[in-house]
XYZ file of C-alpha atoms in Angstrom:
224
model
C 263.166 2.604 91.590
C 264.943 3.699 94.789
C 264.532 7.373 93.791
C 260.776 6.874 93.316
C 260.435 5.237 96.748
C 262.381 8.063 98.393
C 260.197 10.694 96.633
C 257.032 8.903 97.728
C 258.282 8.810 101.300
C 259.069 12.558 101.248
C 255.569 13.344 99.902
C 253.972 11.185 102.584
C 255.906 12.976 105.336
C 254.943 16.408 103.953
C 251.238 15.486 103.819
C 251.409 14.228 107.395
C 253.038 17.435 108.617
C 250.493 19.618 106.799
C 247.608 17.753 108.396
C 249.183 18.212 111.819
C 249.545 21.967 111.337
C 246.322 22.795 109.457
C 244.026 20.011 110.592
C 241.536 18.153 108.473
C 238.225 19.619 107.345
C 235.282 18.153 109.205
C 232.542 19.878 107.232
C 231.959 22.606 109.858
C 234.567 25.092 108.630
C 233.541 27.861 106.202
C 234.288 27.128 102.579
C 236.969 29.238 100.867
C 235.612 32.633 99.888
C 232.902 32.608 102.567
C 232.570 35.735 104.727
C 233.872 34.719 108.176
C 232.149 37.683 109.813
C 228.588 36.875 108.739
C 226.435 34.699 110.950
C 224.560 31.806 109.300
C 221.357 33.065 107.747
C 218.369 32.343 109.994
C 214.805 32.691 108.749
C 212.926 34.578 111.484
C 209.536 33.271 112.536
C 206.454 35.451 111.946
C 206.429 36.299 115.684
C 209.940 37.737 115.658
C 210.260 41.334 116.805
C 211.791 44.004 114.525
C 215.038 43.849 116.506
C 215.208 40.064 116.272
C 214.555 40.204 112.549
C 217.241 42.856 112.136
C 219.770 40.774 114.073
C 218.858 37.517 112.354
C 217.827 35.668 115.509
C 214.784 33.618 116.424
C 212.625 34.577 119.406
C 213.896 32.803 122.493
C 211.452 29.986 123.256
C 213.573 28.033 125.733
C 213.731 28.512 129.468
C 216.521 30.852 130.560
C 218.754 30.808 133.604
C 218.331 33.451 136.360
C 221.135 35.585 134.943
C 219.456 35.686 131.537
C 221.782 33.272 129.718
C 219.994 30.569 127.686
C 220.976 26.953 128.447
C 224.030 26.106 126.380
C 222.581 22.782 125.259
C 219.552 24.377 123.590
C 219.882 24.562 119.764
C 219.122 28.286 119.600
C 220.486 30.706 117.052
C 221.375 33.015 119.930
C 223.908 30.473 121.159
C 225.431 30.321 117.691
C 225.848 34.092 117.860
C 227.513 33.920 121.269
C 229.846 31.221 120.006
C 230.691 33.371 117.008
C 231.692 36.203 119.361
C 233.907 33.834 121.348
C 235.750 32.891 118.167
C 236.897 36.516 117.882
C 237.190 37.225 121.608
C 238.393 34.195 123.540
C 237.883 36.030 126.856
C 234.189 36.756 126.248
C 231.976 35.240 128.924
C 228.230 35.771 128.721
C 227.743 35.583 132.496
C 230.317 38.289 133.172
C 228.825 40.299 130.293
C 225.364 40.087 131.863
C 226.678 41.329 135.207
C 228.154 44.330 133.440
C 225.003 44.886 131.383
C 222.795 44.954 134.496
C 225.139 47.436 136.183
C 225.238 49.587 133.048
C 221.428 49.605 132.857
C 221.071 51.046 136.339
C 223.849 53.588 135.824
C 222.475 54.801 132.488
C 218.858 55.069 133.676
C 219.902 57.159 136.689
C 222.437 59.253 134.771
C 219.882 60.059 132.055
C 217.361 61.248 134.637
C 219.984 63.463 136.339
C 221.293 64.775 133.045
C 224.737 63.426 133.956
C 226.328 63.721 130.521
C 229.823 62.805 131.709
C 228.681 59.377 132.873
C 226.598 58.851 129.749
C 229.500 59.727 127.472
C 231.550 56.875 128.947
C 228.777 54.321 128.473
C 227.084 55.256 125.199
C 228.152 55.104 121.579
C 228.577 58.614 120.080
C 225.321 58.708 118.080
C 223.185 57.504 120.998
C 224.993 59.875 123.350
C 224.090 62.785 121.091
C 220.400 61.819 121.316
C 220.484 61.491 125.096
C 222.446 64.720 125.489
C 219.963 66.574 123.294
C 217.064 65.423 125.488
C 218.903 66.358 128.691
C 219.788 69.828 127.363
C 216.192 70.379 126.219
C 214.938 69.680 129.756
C 217.514 72.047 131.202
C 216.504 74.836 128.821
C 212.884 74.441 129.925
C 213.984 74.446 133.585
C 212.578 70.952 133.967
C 213.952 68.120 136.062
C 213.411 64.391 135.726
C 213.193 62.058 138.712
C 213.426 58.340 138.074
C 213.303 55.688 140.772
C 214.391 52.202 139.762
C 212.672 49.912 142.263
C 213.644 46.601 140.767
C 215.418 45.115 137.783
C 213.273 42.023 137.420
C 215.184 40.315 134.628
C 217.823 40.770 131.972
C 217.890 38.339 129.053
C 220.106 38.068 126.000
C 217.800 38.069 122.968
C 220.295 38.188 120.094
C 224.040 38.095 119.462
C 226.277 38.326 116.410
C 229.530 39.609 114.939
C 229.529 42.572 112.541
C 232.985 42.639 111.036
C 235.244 42.692 114.082
C 232.544 44.196 116.314
C 230.573 42.014 118.719
C 226.918 42.971 119.195
C 224.598 41.661 121.900
C 220.957 42.638 122.485
C 219.534 42.400 126.006
C 215.915 42.738 127.110
C 215.546 44.410 130.501
C 212.338 44.191 132.528
C 212.267 46.703 135.355
C 209.896 48.422 137.745
C 210.250 52.188 137.706
C 208.606 55.448 138.631
C 209.429 58.542 136.616
C 208.151 62.108 136.886
C 209.093 65.445 135.331
C 208.825 68.651 137.355
C 208.924 72.266 136.264
C 211.096 74.956 137.822
C 208.654 75.404 140.708
C 208.728 71.693 141.533
C 205.249 71.009 140.165
C 204.789 67.626 138.504
C 203.956 68.104 134.824
C 204.316 64.464 133.701
C 204.287 61.086 135.404
C 202.877 59.780 138.673
C 205.175 59.345 141.682
C 202.842 56.711 143.118
C 202.775 54.560 139.974
C 205.148 51.594 139.754
C 205.347 50.913 136.049
C 206.791 47.782 134.454
C 209.157 48.794 131.673
C 210.449 46.454 128.967
C 213.437 47.762 127.064
C 215.771 46.084 124.582
C 219.274 47.536 124.636
C 221.978 46.754 122.092
C 225.601 46.715 123.249
C 228.642 46.660 120.975
C 232.415 46.236 121.363
C 235.342 46.192 118.934
C 237.107 42.878 119.553
C 240.356 44.178 118.044
C 240.888 46.815 120.721
C 242.446 46.432 124.146
C 239.508 48.257 125.769
C 237.158 45.602 127.235
C 234.299 48.112 127.582
C 230.975 47.611 125.820
C 229.002 50.655 124.681
C 225.245 51.027 124.356
C 224.351 51.714 120.708
C 220.532 51.506 120.665
C 217.499 51.311 122.964
C 213.996 50.160 122.063
C 210.844 49.660 124.081
């Protein structure tokens, strides 16, 4: 009888210690066998854009803050994606990310117009860099130059976020006011209007490997 009581006491102590170390399931954790890198499936609404459908996010309906970050208390799938990124990168902060994204937008737009491939190579993913470099080299071969003036970056808003394996991916819509012209070797304008201030809406997709020590994000795709 004493042996049984001692055994029961040992079992009780072991169970208590396991719960302290592992914690108790509260229904929110993924079930065994579930893919921890896949965001919860979200059925896009009919109005979702191709990018939003591809990234599994709903169109943002809620009001956003001036820096483009949706209110954290809104039940949006985008916030679930941001939270998923934070689970793999505890230092990720969407406000700091947006500051970097806005700076990168201006640098990339200006570098692309100048044909500054060195700057682009540091900011773009290899495949996108190859596309940009090809365009810049084609202009140079035709003795053409591109002049882009970025008057104002009106807004920058996160439209989707998710983890793909260990890589974090965030899509940002930029609304800017620009003027862009292309001149031939003699300086004659062959495309664009220097007097026209055009509103441009672009969605850029940034990605970063959360396993690496490099905190840099790279642009992987651009869509108007």
